Short mmCIF file of N, CA and C in Angstrom, two decimals:
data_model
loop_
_atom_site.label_atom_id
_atom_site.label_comp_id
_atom_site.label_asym_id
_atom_site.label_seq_id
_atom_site.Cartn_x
_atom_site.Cartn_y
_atom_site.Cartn_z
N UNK A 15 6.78 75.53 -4.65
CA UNK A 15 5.53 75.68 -3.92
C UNK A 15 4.63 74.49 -4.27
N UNK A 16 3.76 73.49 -3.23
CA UNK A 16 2.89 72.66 -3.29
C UNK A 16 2.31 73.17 -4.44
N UNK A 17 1.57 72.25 -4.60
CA UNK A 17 0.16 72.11 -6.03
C UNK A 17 -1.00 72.33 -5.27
N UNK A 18 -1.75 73.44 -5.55
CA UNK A 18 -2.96 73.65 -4.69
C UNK A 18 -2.61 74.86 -3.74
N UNK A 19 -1.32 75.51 -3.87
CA UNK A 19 -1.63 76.21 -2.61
C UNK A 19 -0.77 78.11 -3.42
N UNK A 20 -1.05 79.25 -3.00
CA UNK A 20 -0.53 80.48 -3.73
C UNK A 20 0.23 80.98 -2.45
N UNK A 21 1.19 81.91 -3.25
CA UNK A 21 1.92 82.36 -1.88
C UNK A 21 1.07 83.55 -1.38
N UNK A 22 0.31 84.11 -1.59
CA UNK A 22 -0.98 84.85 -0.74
C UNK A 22 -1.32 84.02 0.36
N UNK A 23 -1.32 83.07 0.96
CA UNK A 23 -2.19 82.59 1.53
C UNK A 23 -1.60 82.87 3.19
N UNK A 24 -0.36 82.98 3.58
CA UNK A 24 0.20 83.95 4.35
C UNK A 24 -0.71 85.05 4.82
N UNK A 25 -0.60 86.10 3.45
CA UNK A 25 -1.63 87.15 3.68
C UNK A 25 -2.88 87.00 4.14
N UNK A 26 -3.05 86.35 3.76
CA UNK A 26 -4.86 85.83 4.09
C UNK A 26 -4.62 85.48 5.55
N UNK A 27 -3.96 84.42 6.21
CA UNK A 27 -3.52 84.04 7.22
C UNK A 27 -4.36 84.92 8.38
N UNK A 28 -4.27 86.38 8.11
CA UNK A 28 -4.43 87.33 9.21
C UNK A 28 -5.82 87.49 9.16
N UNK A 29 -6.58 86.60 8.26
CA UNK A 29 -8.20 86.81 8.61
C UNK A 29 -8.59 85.85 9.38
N UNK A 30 -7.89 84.96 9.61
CA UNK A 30 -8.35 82.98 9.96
C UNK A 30 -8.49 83.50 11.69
N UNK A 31 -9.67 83.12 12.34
CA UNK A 31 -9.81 82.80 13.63
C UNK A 31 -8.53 82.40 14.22
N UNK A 32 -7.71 81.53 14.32
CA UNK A 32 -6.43 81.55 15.30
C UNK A 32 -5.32 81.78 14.18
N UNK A 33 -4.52 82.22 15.09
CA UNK A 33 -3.49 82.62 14.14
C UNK A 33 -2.43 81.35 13.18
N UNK A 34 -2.51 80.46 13.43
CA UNK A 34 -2.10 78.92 12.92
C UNK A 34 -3.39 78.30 12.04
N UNK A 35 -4.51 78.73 12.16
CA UNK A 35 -5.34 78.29 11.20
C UNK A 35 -5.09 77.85 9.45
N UNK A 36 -3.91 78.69 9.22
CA UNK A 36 -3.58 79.20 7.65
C UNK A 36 -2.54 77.27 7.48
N UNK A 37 -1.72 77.09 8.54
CA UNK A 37 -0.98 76.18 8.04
C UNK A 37 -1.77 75.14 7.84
N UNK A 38 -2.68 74.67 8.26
CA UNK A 38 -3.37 73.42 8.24
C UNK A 38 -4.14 73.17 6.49
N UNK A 39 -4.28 74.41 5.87
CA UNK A 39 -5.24 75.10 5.01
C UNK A 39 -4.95 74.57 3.32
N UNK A 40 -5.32 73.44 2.84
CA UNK A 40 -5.15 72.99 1.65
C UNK A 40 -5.08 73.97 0.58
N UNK A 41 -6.16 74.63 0.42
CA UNK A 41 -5.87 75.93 -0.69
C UNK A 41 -6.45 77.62 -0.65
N UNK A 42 -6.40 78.35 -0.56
CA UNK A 42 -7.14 79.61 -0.71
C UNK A 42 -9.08 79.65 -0.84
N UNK A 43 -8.78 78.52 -1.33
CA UNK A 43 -10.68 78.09 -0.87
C UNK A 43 -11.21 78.37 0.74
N UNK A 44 -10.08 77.99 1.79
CA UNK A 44 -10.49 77.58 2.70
C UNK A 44 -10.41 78.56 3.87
N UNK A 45 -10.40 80.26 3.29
CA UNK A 45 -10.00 81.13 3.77
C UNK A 45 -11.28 82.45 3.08
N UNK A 46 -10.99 83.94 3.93
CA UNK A 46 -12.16 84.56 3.65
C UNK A 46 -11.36 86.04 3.61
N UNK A 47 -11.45 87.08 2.84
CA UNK A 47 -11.17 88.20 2.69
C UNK A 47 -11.84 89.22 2.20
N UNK A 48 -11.71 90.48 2.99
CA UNK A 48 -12.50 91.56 2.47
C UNK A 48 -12.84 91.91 0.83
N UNK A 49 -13.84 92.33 0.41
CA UNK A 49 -14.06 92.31 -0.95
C UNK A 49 -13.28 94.31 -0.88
N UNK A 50 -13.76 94.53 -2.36
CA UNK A 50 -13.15 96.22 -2.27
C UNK A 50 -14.39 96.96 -1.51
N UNK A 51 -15.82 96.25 -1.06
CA UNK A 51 -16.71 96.90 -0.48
C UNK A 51 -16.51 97.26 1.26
N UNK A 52 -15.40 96.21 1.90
CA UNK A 52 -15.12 96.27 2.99
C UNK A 52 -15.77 94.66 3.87
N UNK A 53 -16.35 94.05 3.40
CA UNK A 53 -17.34 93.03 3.71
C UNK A 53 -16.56 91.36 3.11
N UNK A 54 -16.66 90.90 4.62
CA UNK A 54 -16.11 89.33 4.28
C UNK A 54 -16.76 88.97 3.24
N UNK A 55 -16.01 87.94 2.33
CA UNK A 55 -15.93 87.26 1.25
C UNK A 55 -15.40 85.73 1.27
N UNK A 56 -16.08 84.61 1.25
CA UNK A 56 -15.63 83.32 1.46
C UNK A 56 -14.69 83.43 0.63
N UNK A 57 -13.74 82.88 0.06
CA UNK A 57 -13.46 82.83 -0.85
C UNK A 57 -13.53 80.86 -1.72
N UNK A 58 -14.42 80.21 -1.44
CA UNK A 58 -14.55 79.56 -1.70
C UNK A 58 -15.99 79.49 -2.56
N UNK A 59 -16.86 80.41 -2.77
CA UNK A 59 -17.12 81.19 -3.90
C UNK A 59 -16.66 81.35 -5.52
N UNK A 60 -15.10 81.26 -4.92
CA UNK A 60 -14.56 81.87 -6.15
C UNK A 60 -14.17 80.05 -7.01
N UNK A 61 -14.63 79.08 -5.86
CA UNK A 61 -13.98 77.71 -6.12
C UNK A 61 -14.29 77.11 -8.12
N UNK A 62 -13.35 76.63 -8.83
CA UNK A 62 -13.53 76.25 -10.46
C UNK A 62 -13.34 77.48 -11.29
N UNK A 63 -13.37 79.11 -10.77
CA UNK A 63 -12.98 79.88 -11.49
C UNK A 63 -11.28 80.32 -11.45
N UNK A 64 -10.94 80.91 -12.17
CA UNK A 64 -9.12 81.43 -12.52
C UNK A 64 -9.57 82.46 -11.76
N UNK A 65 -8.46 82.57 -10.17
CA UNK A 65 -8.64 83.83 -9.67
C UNK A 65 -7.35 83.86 -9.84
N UNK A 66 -6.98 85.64 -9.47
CA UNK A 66 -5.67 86.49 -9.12
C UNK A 66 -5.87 86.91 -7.75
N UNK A 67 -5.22 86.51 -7.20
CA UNK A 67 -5.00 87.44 -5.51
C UNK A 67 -4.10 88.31 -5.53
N UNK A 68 -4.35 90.09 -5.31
CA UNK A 68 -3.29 90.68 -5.20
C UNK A 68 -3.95 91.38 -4.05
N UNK A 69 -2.12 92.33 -3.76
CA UNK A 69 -2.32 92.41 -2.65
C UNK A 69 -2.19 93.77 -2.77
N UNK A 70 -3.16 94.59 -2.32
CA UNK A 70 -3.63 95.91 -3.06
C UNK A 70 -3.14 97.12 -1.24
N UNK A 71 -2.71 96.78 -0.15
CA UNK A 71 -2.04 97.45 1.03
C UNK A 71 -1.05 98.31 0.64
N UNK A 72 -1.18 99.30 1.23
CA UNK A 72 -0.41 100.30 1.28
C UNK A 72 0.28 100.43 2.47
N UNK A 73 1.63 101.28 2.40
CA UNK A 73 2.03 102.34 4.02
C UNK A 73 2.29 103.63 3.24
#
């Protein structure tokens, strides 16, 4: 896997305005996901800190 990039970012994929948005996308900075409150979250916010992305979906 590139330097700069997590394999979450797929997942994330399904928040980006067009659906190809995700490939163009240098790192998880450049993308936005629900927090546990329900409410978008830049995630470029989280930019210089150690994050974990998990992927907390159920069926």
């Amino acid at each position: 896997m590139p330097r700069g990039q997590s394999a979450a970012q797929p997942a994330l994929a399904l928040q980006c305005a067009s659906r190809d948005d995700w490939r163009c996308a240098r790192s998880m900075h450049e993308f936005s996901a629900k927090d546990i409150d329900g409410r978008m979250v830049n995630l470029d916010k989280y930019r210089g800190h150690v994050c974990i992305v998990t992927n907390v979906a159920s069926q």
